[in-house]
PDB file of N, CA and C in Angstrom:
ATOM      1  N   ARG U   1      39.443-125.346  82.520  1.00  0.00           N
ATOM      2  CA  ARG U   1      38.403-126.421  82.951  1.00  0.00           C
ATOM      3  C   ARG U   1      38.415-127.566  82.062  1.00  0.00           C
ATOM      4  N   ARG U   2      38.231-128.884  82.515  1.00  0.00           N
ATOM      5  CA  ARG U   2      38.240-129.923  81.634  1.00  0.00           C
ATOM      6  C   ARG U   2      37.107-129.809  80.580  1.00  0.00           C
ATOM      7  N   LEU U   3      35.992-129.391  80.989  1.00  0.00           N
ATOM      8  CA  LEU U   3      34.849-129.390  80.091  1.00  0.00           C
ATOM      9  C   LEU U   3      35.210-128.418  78.782  1.00  0.00           C
ATOM     10  N   ASP U   4      35.705-127.234  79.118  1.00  0.00           N
ATOM     11  CA  ASP U   4      36.109-126.362  78.119  1.00  0.00           C
ATOM     12  C   ASP U   4      37.156-126.977  77.136  1.00  0.00           C
ATOM     13  N   ALA U   5      38.206-127.562  77.616  1.00  0.00           N
ATOM     14  CA  ALA U   5      39.225-128.134  76.944  1.00  0.00           C
ATOM     15  C   ALA U   5      38.633-129.248  75.940  1.00  0.00           C
ATOM     16  N   VAL U   6      37.819-130.052  76.505  1.00  0.00           N
ATOM     17  CA  VAL U   6      37.308-131.301  75.750  1.00  0.00           C
ATOM     18  C   VAL U   6      36.409-130.712  74.634  1.00  0.00           C
ATOM     19  N   LEU U   7      35.542-129.831  75.017  1.00  0.00           N
ATOM     20  CA  LEU U   7      34.577-129.271  73.995  1.00  0.00           C
ATOM     21  C   LEU U   7      35.266-128.416  72.940  1.00  0.00           C
ATOM     22  N   GLU U   8      36.383-127.783  73.161  1.00  0.00           N
ATOM     23  CA  GLU U   8      37.057-126.898  72.173  1.00  0.00           C
ATOM     24  C   GLU U   8      37.691-127.974  71.264  1.00  0.00           C
ATOM     25  N   LEU U   9      38.385-128.969  71.624  1.00  0.00           N
ATOM     26  CA  LEU U   9      38.937-129.947  70.734  1.00  0.00           C
ATOM     27  C   LEU U   9      37.787-130.678  69.891  1.00  0.00           C
ATOM     28  N   PHE U  10      36.630-131.027  70.633  1.00  0.00           N
ATOM     29  CA  PHE U  10      35.669-131.811  69.962  1.00  0.00           C
ATOM     30  C   PHE U  10      35.003-130.993  68.832  1.00  0.00           C
ATOM     31  N   GLN U  11      34.799-129.680  69.046  1.00  0.00           N
ATOM     32  CA  GLN U  11      34.117-128.790  68.159  1.00  0.00           C
ATOM     33  C   GLN U  11      35.007-128.509  67.114  1.00  0.00           C
ATOM     34  N   THR U  12      36.317-128.546  67.100  1.00  0.00           N
ATOM     35  CA  THR U  12      37.204-128.285  66.016  1.00  0.00           C
ATOM     36  C   THR U  12      37.600-129.562  65.247  1.00  0.00           C
ATOM     37  N   GLY U  13      36.803-130.679  65.441  1.00  0.00           N
ATOM     38  CA  GLY U  13      36.964-131.841  64.585  1.00  0.00           C
ATOM     39  C   GLY U  13      37.681-133.013  65.194  1.00  0.00           C
ATOM     40  N   HIS U  14      38.188-132.942  66.352  1.00  0.00           N
ATOM     41  CA  HIS U  14      38.802-134.128  67.007  1.00  0.00           C
ATOM     42  C   HIS U  14      37.791-135.069  67.559  1.00  0.00           C
ATOM     43  N   ASP U  15      37.959-136.296  67.341  1.00  0.00           N
ATOM     44  CA  ASP U  15      37.156-137.322  67.966  1.00  0.00           C
ATOM     45  C   ASP U  15      37.471-137.543  69.462  1.00  0.00           C
ATOM     46  N   ALA U  16      36.689-138.374  70.153  1.00  0.00           N
ATOM     47  CA  ALA U  16      36.944-138.547  71.594  1.00  0.00           C
ATOM     48  C   ALA U  16      38.190-139.304  71.811  1.00  0.00           C
ATOM     49  N   GLN U  17      38.729-140.206  70.990  1.00  0.00           N
ATOM     50  CA  GLN U  17      39.958-140.780  71.180  1.00  0.00           C
ATOM     51  C   GLN U  17      41.127-139.774  71.040  1.00  0.00           C
ATOM     52  N   ASP U  18      41.034-138.972  70.142  1.00  0.00           N
ATOM     53  CA  ASP U  18      42.102-137.785  69.981  1.00  0.00           C
ATOM     54  C   ASP U  18      42.174-136.944  71.220  1.00  0.00           C
ATOM     55  N   VAL U  19      40.921-136.668  71.852  1.00  0.00           N
ATOM     56  CA  VAL U  19      40.901-135.847  72.935  1.00  0.00           C
ATOM     57  C   VAL U  19      41.505-136.495  74.258  1.00  0.00           C
ATOM     58  N   ILE U  20      41.293-137.810  74.257  1.00  0.00           N
ATOM     59  CA  ILE U  20      41.740-138.590  75.344  1.00  0.00           C
ATOM     60  C   ILE U  20      43.394-138.580  75.324  1.00  0.00           C
ATOM     61  N   LYS U  21      43.824-138.830  74.069  1.00  0.00           N
ATOM     62  CA  LYS U  21      45.185-138.985  73.897  1.00  0.00           C
ATOM     63  C   LYS U  21      45.963-137.540  74.130  1.00  0.00           C
ATOM     64  N   LEU U  22      45.417-136.618  73.630  1.00  0.00           N
ATOM     65  CA  LEU U  22      45.915-135.228  73.725  1.00  0.00           C
ATOM     66  C   LEU U  22      45.948-134.613  75.120  1.00  0.00           C
ATOM     67  N   LEU U  23      44.794-134.842  75.891  1.00  0.00           N
ATOM     68  CA  LEU U  23      44.638-134.295  77.187  1.00  0.00           C
ATOM     69  C   LEU U  23      44.870-135.272  78.373  1.00  0.00           C
ATOM     70  N   HIS U  24      45.146-136.444  77.998  1.00  0.00           N
ATOM     71  CA  HIS U  24      45.359-137.518  79.056  1.00  0.00           C
ATOM     72  C   HIS U  24      44.191-137.531  80.085  1.00  0.00           C
ATOM     73  N   TYR U  25      42.978-137.415  79.714  1.00  0.00           N
ATOM     74  CA  TYR U  25      41.827-137.324  80.526  1.00  0.00           C
ATOM     75  C   TYR U  25      41.193-138.817  80.544  1.00  0.00           C
ATOM     76  N   PRO U  26      40.681-139.312  81.603  1.00  0.00           N
ATOM     77  CA  PRO U  26      40.110-140.528  81.591  1.00  0.00           C
ATOM     78  C   PRO U  26      38.918-140.590  80.538  1.00  0.00           C
ATOM     79  N   LYS U  27      38.866-141.873  79.918  1.00  0.00           N
ATOM     80  CA  LYS U  27      37.794-142.051  78.964  1.00  0.00           C
ATOM     81  C   LYS U  27      36.325-141.810  79.319  1.00  0.00           C
ATOM     82  N   PRO U  28      35.931-142.271  80.552  1.00  0.00           N
ATOM     83  CA  PRO U  28      34.589-141.967  80.941  1.00  0.00           C
ATOM     84  C   PRO U  28      34.330-140.375  81.095  1.00  0.00           C
ATOM     85  N   THR U  29      35.273-139.599  81.519  1.00  0.00           N
ATOM     86  CA  THR U  29      35.124-138.138  81.546  1.00  0.00           C
ATOM     87  C   THR U  29      34.912-137.550  80.197  1.00  0.00           C
ATOM     88  N   VAL U  30      35.744-137.982  79.212  1.00  0.00           N
ATOM     89  CA  VAL U  30      35.692-137.459  77.822  1.00  0.00           C
ATOM     90  C   VAL U  30      34.464-137.821  77.211  1.00  0.00           C
ATOM     91  N   TYR U  31      34.014-139.095  77.237  1.00  0.00           N
ATOM     92  CA  TYR U  31      32.757-139.527  76.629  1.00  0.00           C
ATOM     93  C   TYR U  31      31.545-138.930  77.364  1.00  0.00           C
ATOM     94  N   ASP U  32      31.502-138.765  78.649  1.00  0.00           N
ATOM     95  CA  ASP U  32      30.410-138.074  79.306  1.00  0.00           C
ATOM     96  C   ASP U  32      30.248-136.619  78.810  1.00  0.00           C
ATOM     97  N   ILE U  33      31.344-135.985  78.742  1.00  0.00           N
ATOM     98  CA  ILE U  33      31.114-134.524  78.417  1.00  0.00           C
ATOM     99  C   ILE U  33      30.684-134.411  76.962  1.00  0.00           C
ATOM    100  N   ILE U  34      31.253-135.187  76.152  1.00  0.00           N
ATOM    101  CA  ILE U  34      30.825-135.245  74.583  1.00  0.00           C
ATOM    102  C   ILE U  34      29.283-135.665  74.495  1.00  0.00           C
ATOM    103  N   LYS U  35      28.955-136.703  75.379  1.00  0.00           N
ATOM    104  CA  LYS U  35      27.572-137.213  75.163  1.00  0.00           C
ATOM    105  C   LYS U  35      26.628-135.974  75.714  1.00  0.00           C
ATOM    106  N   ARG U  36      26.909-135.345  76.804  1.00  0.00           N
ATOM    107  CA  ARG U  36      26.167-134.199  77.291  1.00  0.00           C
ATOM    108  C   ARG U  36      26.056-133.097  76.184  1.00  0.00           C
ATOM    109  N   PHE U  37      27.121-132.846  75.636  1.00  0.00           N
ATOM    110  CA  PHE U  37      27.074-131.785  74.592  1.00  0.00           C
ATOM    111  C   PHE U  37      26.288-132.184  73.454  1.00  0.00           C
ATOM    112  N   LYS U  38      26.314-133.379  73.004  1.00  0.00           N
ATOM    113  CA  LYS U  38      25.576-133.691  71.767  1.00  0.00           C
ATOM    114  C   LYS U  38      24.028-133.734  72.194  1.00  0.00           C
ATOM    115  N   VAL U  39      23.567-134.197  73.456  1.00  0.00           N
ATOM    116  CA  VAL U  39      22.276-134.023  73.840  1.00  0.00           C
ATOM    117  C   VAL U  39      21.754-132.683  73.888  1.00  0.00           C
ATOM    118  N   THR U  40      22.597-131.825  74.444  1.00  0.00           N
ATOM    119  CA  THR U  40      22.218-130.294  74.597  1.00  0.00           C
ATOM    120  C   THR U  40      22.099-129.693  73.209  1.00  0.00           C
ATOM    121  N   VAL U  41      23.052-129.992  72.152  1.00  0.00           N
ATOM    122  CA  VAL U  41      22.976-129.403  70.908  1.00  0.00           C
ATOM    123  C   VAL U  41      21.768-129.895  70.182  1.00  0.00           C
ATOM    124  N   GLU U  42      21.302-131.222  70.204  1.00  0.00           N
ATOM    125  CA  GLU U  42      20.201-131.844  69.597  1.00  0.00           C
ATOM    126  C   GLU U  42      19.132-131.244  70.213  1.00  0.00           C
ATOM    127  N   TYR U  43      18.837-130.907  71.427  1.00  0.00           N
ATOM    128  CA  TYR U  43      17.705-130.364  72.131  1.00  0.00           C
ATOM    129  C   TYR U  43      17.484-128.977  71.679  1.00  0.00           C
ATOM    130  N   SER U  44      18.657-128.154  71.575  1.00  0.00           N
ATOM    131  CA  SER U  44      18.402-126.766  71.142  1.00  0.00           C
ATOM    132  C   SER U  44      18.107-126.660  69.754  1.00  0.00           C
ATOM    133  N   ARG U  45      18.474-127.704  68.827  1.00  0.00           N
ATOM    134  CA  ARG U  45      18.080-127.750  67.527  1.00  0.00           C
ATOM    135  C   ARG U  45      16.495-127.832  67.413  1.00  0.00           C
ATOM    136  N   LYS U  46      16.167-128.908  68.134  1.00  0.00           N
ATOM    137  CA  LYS U  46      14.587-129.179  68.177  1.00  0.00           C
ATOM    138  C   LYS U  46      13.773-128.058  68.613  1.00  0.00           C
ATOM    139  N   VAL U  47      14.189-127.330  69.503  1.00  0.00           N
ATOM    140  CA  VAL U  47      13.421-126.234  70.228  1.00  0.00           C
ATOM    141  C   VAL U  47      13.438-125.028  69.244  1.00  0.00           C
ATOM    142  N   THR U  48      14.476-124.806  68.504  1.00  0.00           N
ATOM    143  CA  THR U  48      14.589-123.658  67.621  1.00  0.00           C
ATOM    144  C   THR U  48      14.161-124.021  66.124  1.00  0.00           C
ATOM    145  N   ALA U  49      13.802-125.180  65.862  1.00  0.00           N
ATOM    146  CA  ALA U  49      13.330-125.611  64.623  1.00  0.00           C
ATOM    147  C   ALA U  49      12.091-124.846  64.199  1.00  0.00           C
ATOM    148  N   PRO U  50      11.887-124.354  63.140  1.00  0.00           N
ATOM    149  CA  PRO U  50      10.576-123.678  62.684  1.00  0.00           C
ATOM    150  C   PRO U  50       9.445-124.458  62.722  1.00  0.00           C
ATOM    151  N   GLU U  51       9.516-125.803  62.245  1.00  0.00           N
ATOM    152  CA  GLU U  51       8.376-126.665  62.422  1.00  0.00           C
ATOM    153  C   GLU U  51       8.036-126.981  63.736  1.00  0.00           C
ATOM    154  N   CYS U  52       8.945-126.893  64.628  1.00  0.00           N
ATOM    155  CA  CYS U  52       8.510-127.140  66.074  1.00  0.00           C
ATOM    156  C   CYS U  52       7.618-125.989  66.620  1.00  0.00           C
ATOM    157  N   HIS U  53       7.844-124.899  66.206  1.00  0.00           N
ATOM    158  CA  HIS U  53       7.062-123.603  66.675  1.00  0.00           C
ATOM    159  C   HIS U  53       5.596-123.818  66.263  1.00  0.00           C
ATOM    160  N   ASP U  54       5.494-124.320  64.879  1.00  0.00           N
ATOM    161  CA  ASP U  54       4.298-124.473  64.320  1.00  0.00           C
ATOM    162  C   ASP U  54       3.419-125.557  65.031  1.00  0.00           C
ATOM    163  N   GLN U  55       4.000-126.666  65.329  1.00  0.00           N
ATOM    164  CA  GLN U  55       3.449-127.680  66.154  1.00  0.00           C
ATOM    165  C   GLN U  55       2.937-127.185  67.536  1.00  0.00           C
ATOM    166  N   VAL U  56       3.772-126.432  68.222  1.00  0.00           N
ATOM    167  CA  VAL U  56       3.531-126.081  69.519  1.00  0.00           C
ATOM    168  C   VAL U  56       2.212-125.046  69.449  1.00  0.00           C
ATOM    169  N   SER U  57       2.116-124.149  68.397  1.00  0.00           N
ATOM    170  CA  SER U  57       1.074-123.207  68.319  1.00  0.00           C
ATOM    171  C   SER U  57      -0.327-123.880  68.100  1.00  0.00           C
ATOM    172  N   GLN U  58      -0.304-125.162  67.483  1.00  0.00           N
ATOM    173  CA  GLN U  58      -1.436-125.910  67.224  1.00  0.00           C
ATOM    174  C   GLN U  58      -1.968-126.679  68.337  1.00  0.00           C
ATOM    175  N   VAL U  59      -1.217-126.844  69.437  1.00  0.00           N
ATOM    176  CA  VAL U  59      -1.641-127.511  70.617  1.00  0.00           C
ATOM    177  C   VAL U  59      -2.644-126.673  71.466  1.00  0.00           C
ATOM    178  N   PRO U  60      -3.835-127.218  71.706  1.00  0.00           N
ATOM    179  CA  PRO U  60      -4.754-126.450  72.584  1.00  0.00           C
ATOM    180  C   PRO U  60      -4.139-126.014  74.033  1.00  0.00           C
ATOM    181  N   GLY U  61      -4.224-124.866  74.325  1.00  0.00           N
ATOM    182  CA  GLY U  61      -3.732-124.389  75.606  1.00  0.00           C
ATOM    183  C   GLY U  61      -2.404-123.647  75.534  1.00  0.00           C
ATOM    184  N   TRP U  62      -1.739-123.788  74.285  1.00  0.00           N
ATOM    185  CA  TRP U  62      -0.461-123.220  74.119  1.00  0.00           C
ATOM    186  C   TRP U  62      -0.633-121.879  73.357  1.00  0.00           C
ATOM    187  N   VAL U  63       0.091-120.977  73.796  1.00  0.00           N
ATOM    188  CA  VAL U  63       0.074-119.699  73.107  1.00  0.00           C
ATOM    189  C   VAL U  63       0.986-119.547  71.956  1.00  0.00           C
TER     190      VAL U  63
END
């Protein structure tokens, strides 16, 4: 799958331009995949951060 190939290269340190050259994928495809990956990783970091759990527990109505 394209997604897996792009993310494997990106996670091993290749930038978007390297991925485009190595896999011969269209620029928009590579940039979209990397962008979605970064957003997902950032979201998961925010959700699992210890300070986030403290804030949620202080909100009325949250358990």
